Amino acid sequence: MSYIPEIASASVVLVGSFAPRRYSAHWLLQNNLIGEVDFEQITTNENYVCTQHLSQMECTAFHLQVTSTRIQIICGAVLTPVVNDLAKSLLSLMGDAVVDSAGINFFSHFQIQSEDEYHRIGDVLAPKPIWQKLFPDPGWSAGLADLAVKISFAPRGETDATGNGFTVRVQPSAKIEKNGVMLTFNHHVNFPKESSQVEAALEFFDQAWDHGLGHSKVVFNDLLESTKSY
Amino acid sequence: MDILERASANTALEAFGTSAFPALSADGIDSTAIVDRWLVDRWSNAVIARRIDEFYNLDEQIVDGVDPAPKVPPVNIRATSTIIEIFEGVVDQVSGDEMYVTLRAKMNRAAADHAMSIELANVQPQDRELVGPGAVFYLTMYRDTTGKTVRNVEEVRFRRKPDWNARMIRKVDELAAALNFGPVEFNR
């Protein structure tokens, strides 16, 4: 059986040094990064802000937030590669900006069919006997609230100097009322200062989006499937 | 509007004067009255910032003293949909009210490319000028669940910028050099 998410989304993140004031709706329109419909949606939204310390805007396709250290673009109602394109387009206009690291995140919310299966996922990933021993009150219970597993690109015990890797996260879903699980897949990379960080970031977004879209789907499905055999 | 917001509003007025807000200064009312009107209307810093942005259209200028407290709100997932498939499409030909395209699935990547036609009516007005042979777009097929309503939806959105990077250009230059064509001129 294949698990199909009820809700799926994605975001891209750049960490570095940015001037939020630059990223106004006018600037995005002038540089053909958005269309006129997007511009209208952004500038008529009361949450639109473009100041020295924060630029924030949203239209149907995406939500963009820029601070002095971080750019985050998150999909609107629909998971779409448009956020990845926007990140690349912003990078292509940055010249020699400082971009220390970047990340792509895929989120999926799954409706689990039964309460037993829902609890089994948490029990397999975070076994409860140790917690029941620590908190033995029969009126209490332990539940998985947030589990993050980092996949480093180095054997156990060895340090990966790059700091790059995947992080898979398991949480109860805040979007699905009953027996919902949210899985997150993050691909993080750091860019060394001695090379062109913007060029490296462009390369990353070129390759990692498509790969992550497919890879996260497999990881999410296999993770949920694997809890059945315990 | 709380005290901090009021302070920001006053700072904005000091920095820009009432002329920065033509809709409000048209009546010749003084700055205190303007701030009071903001209070009445419960305008936020976002509105102040947007007004300044619209009026000056300043892209590069740093505006001191106008910023609200740099408190960054969290960005939440806004999705309400289940993705059925995402296709990357290339326009092969435009004829009449239709475009003939080749689609490649991005999720089920083992699926073969396939050709189809899409009515131009399905292209957003802002993307119409981008439609032409070679143009790249995304076709997202999804099931949207808003409240208790579930519907299947297709969305077409065109890529607005060329998708080449420095490495690709270098490779083409190298290839051109190998073929004795010399550097290739791109509109970079």
Coordinates of N, CA, C and O in Angstrom, one line a residue, chain A residues 2 4 79 81 209-218, chain B residues 83-88 103-114 139-141:
Chain A
S2 N 0.4 2.2 -0.7 CA 1.2 3.5 -0.8 C 0.5 4.6 0.0 O -0.7 4.7 -0.1
I4 N -0.7 8.1 0.7 CA -0.9 9.4 -0.1 C -1.1 10.5 0.9 O -2.0 10.4 1.7
L79 N 1.6 22.8 -3.6 CA 3.0 22.5 -3.7 C 3.4 22.7 -5.2 O 2.9 22.1 -6.1
P81 N 6.9 23.9 -8.0 CA 8.3 24.3 -8.2 C 8.5 25.8 -8.3 O 9.7 26.2 -8.4
W209 N 16.0 20.2 -5.8 CA 14.5 20.3 -5.8 C 13.9 19.0 -6.3 O 13.1 18.3 -5.7
D210 N 14.2 18.7 -7.6 CA 13.6 17.5 -8.2 C 13.9 16.3 -7.5 O 13.1 15.4 -7.3
H211 N 15.2 16.2 -7.0 CA 15.6 15.0 -6.3 C 14.8 14.9 -5.0 O 14.3 13.8 -4.6
G212 N 14.7 16.0 -4.3 CA 14.1 16.0 -3.0 C 12.6 15.7 -3.1 O 12.0 15.0 -2.3
L213 N 12.0 16.2 -4.2 CA 10.5 15.9 -4.4 C 10.3 14.4 -4.5 O 9.4 13.9 -3.8
G214 N 11.1 13.7 -5.3 CA 10.9 12.3 -5.4 C 11.4 11.5 -4.2 O 10.8 10.6 -3.7
H215 N 12.6 11.9 -3.7 CA 13.2 11.2 -2.5 C 12.3 11.3 -1.3 O 12.1 10.3 -0.6
S216 N 11.8 12.5 -1.0 CA 11.0 12.7 0.2 C 9.7 11.8 0.1 O 9.3 11.2 1.1
K217 N 9.2 11.7 -1.1 CA 8.0 10.8 -1.3 C 8.3 9.4 -0.9 O 7.5 8.7 -0.2
V218 N 9.4 8.9 -1.3 CA 9.8 7.5 -1.0 C 10.1 7.4 0.5 O 9.7 6.4 1.1
Chain B
I83 N -1.3 16.7 -3.7 CA -0.8 16.8 -5.1 C -1.0 15.4 -5.8 O -0.7 14.4 -5.2
I84 N -1.6 15.5 -7.0 CA -1.7 14.2 -7.8 C -0.5 14.1 -8.6 O 0.1 13.0 -8.7
E85 N -0.1 15.1 -9.3 CA 1.2 15.1 -10.1 C 1.6 16.5 -10.4 O 0.7 17.4 -10.6
I86 N 2.9 16.7 -10.5 CA 3.4 18.0 -11.0 C 4.1 17.7 -12.3 O 5.0 16.8 -12.4
F87 N 3.8 18.4 -13.4 CA 4.4 18.2 -14.7 C 5.2 19.5 -15.0 O 4.8 20.6 -14.7
E88 N 6.4 19.2 -15.6 CA 7.1 20.4 -16.3 C 6.8 20.3 -17.8 O 7.0 19.2 -18.4
L103 N 4.8 17.2 -21.9 CA 4.8 17.2 -20.5 C 5.7 16.1 -19.9 O 5.7 15.0 -20.5
R104 N 6.4 16.5 -18.9 CA 7.3 15.5 -18.2 C 6.9 15.5 -16.7 O 6.9 16.5 -16.0
A105 N 6.5 14.3 -16.2 CA 6.1 14.2 -14.8 C 7.3 14.4 -13.9 O 8.4 13.8 -14.1
K106 N 7.1 15.2 -12.8 CA 8.3 15.4 -11.9 C 8.2 14.5 -10.7 O 9.2 14.3 -10.0
M107 N 7.0 14.0 -10.4 CA 7.0 13.1 -9.2 C 7.2 11.6 -9.6 O 8.0 10.9 -9.1
N108 N 6.4 11.2 -10.6 CA 6.5 9.8 -11.1 C 7.5 9.9 -12.3 O 7.1 10.0 -13.5
R109 N 8.8 10.0 -12.0 CA 9.7 10.3 -13.1 C 10.0 9.2 -14.1 O 10.6 9.4 -15.1
A110 N 9.4 8.0 -13.7 CA 9.6 6.9 -14.7 C 8.5 7.0 -15.8 O 8.7 6.3 -16.8
A111 N 7.5 7.8 -15.6 CA 6.5 8.0 -16.6 C 7.1 8.6 -17.9 O 7.9 9.5 -17.8
A112 N 6.6 8.1 -19.0 CA 7.1 8.7 -20.3 C 6.5 10.1 -20.5 O 5.5 10.4 -20.0
D113 N 7.3 10.9 -21.3 CA 6.8 12.2 -21.7 C 5.6 12.0 -22.5 O 5.4 11.0 -23.2
H114 N 4.7 13.0 -22.5 CA 3.5 12.9 -23.4 C 3.1 14.2 -23.9 O 3.3 15.3 -23.2
L139 N 2.5 22.4 -14.7 CA 1.1 22.0 -14.6 C 1.0 21.2 -13.3 O 1.6 20.1 -13.2
T140 N 0.3 21.7 -12.4 CA 0.1 21.0 -11.1 C -1.3 20.5 -11.1 O -2.3 21.3 -11.2
M141 N -1.4 19.2 -10.9 CA -2.8 18.6 -10.7 C -2.9 18.2 -9.2 O -2.1 17.5 -8.7

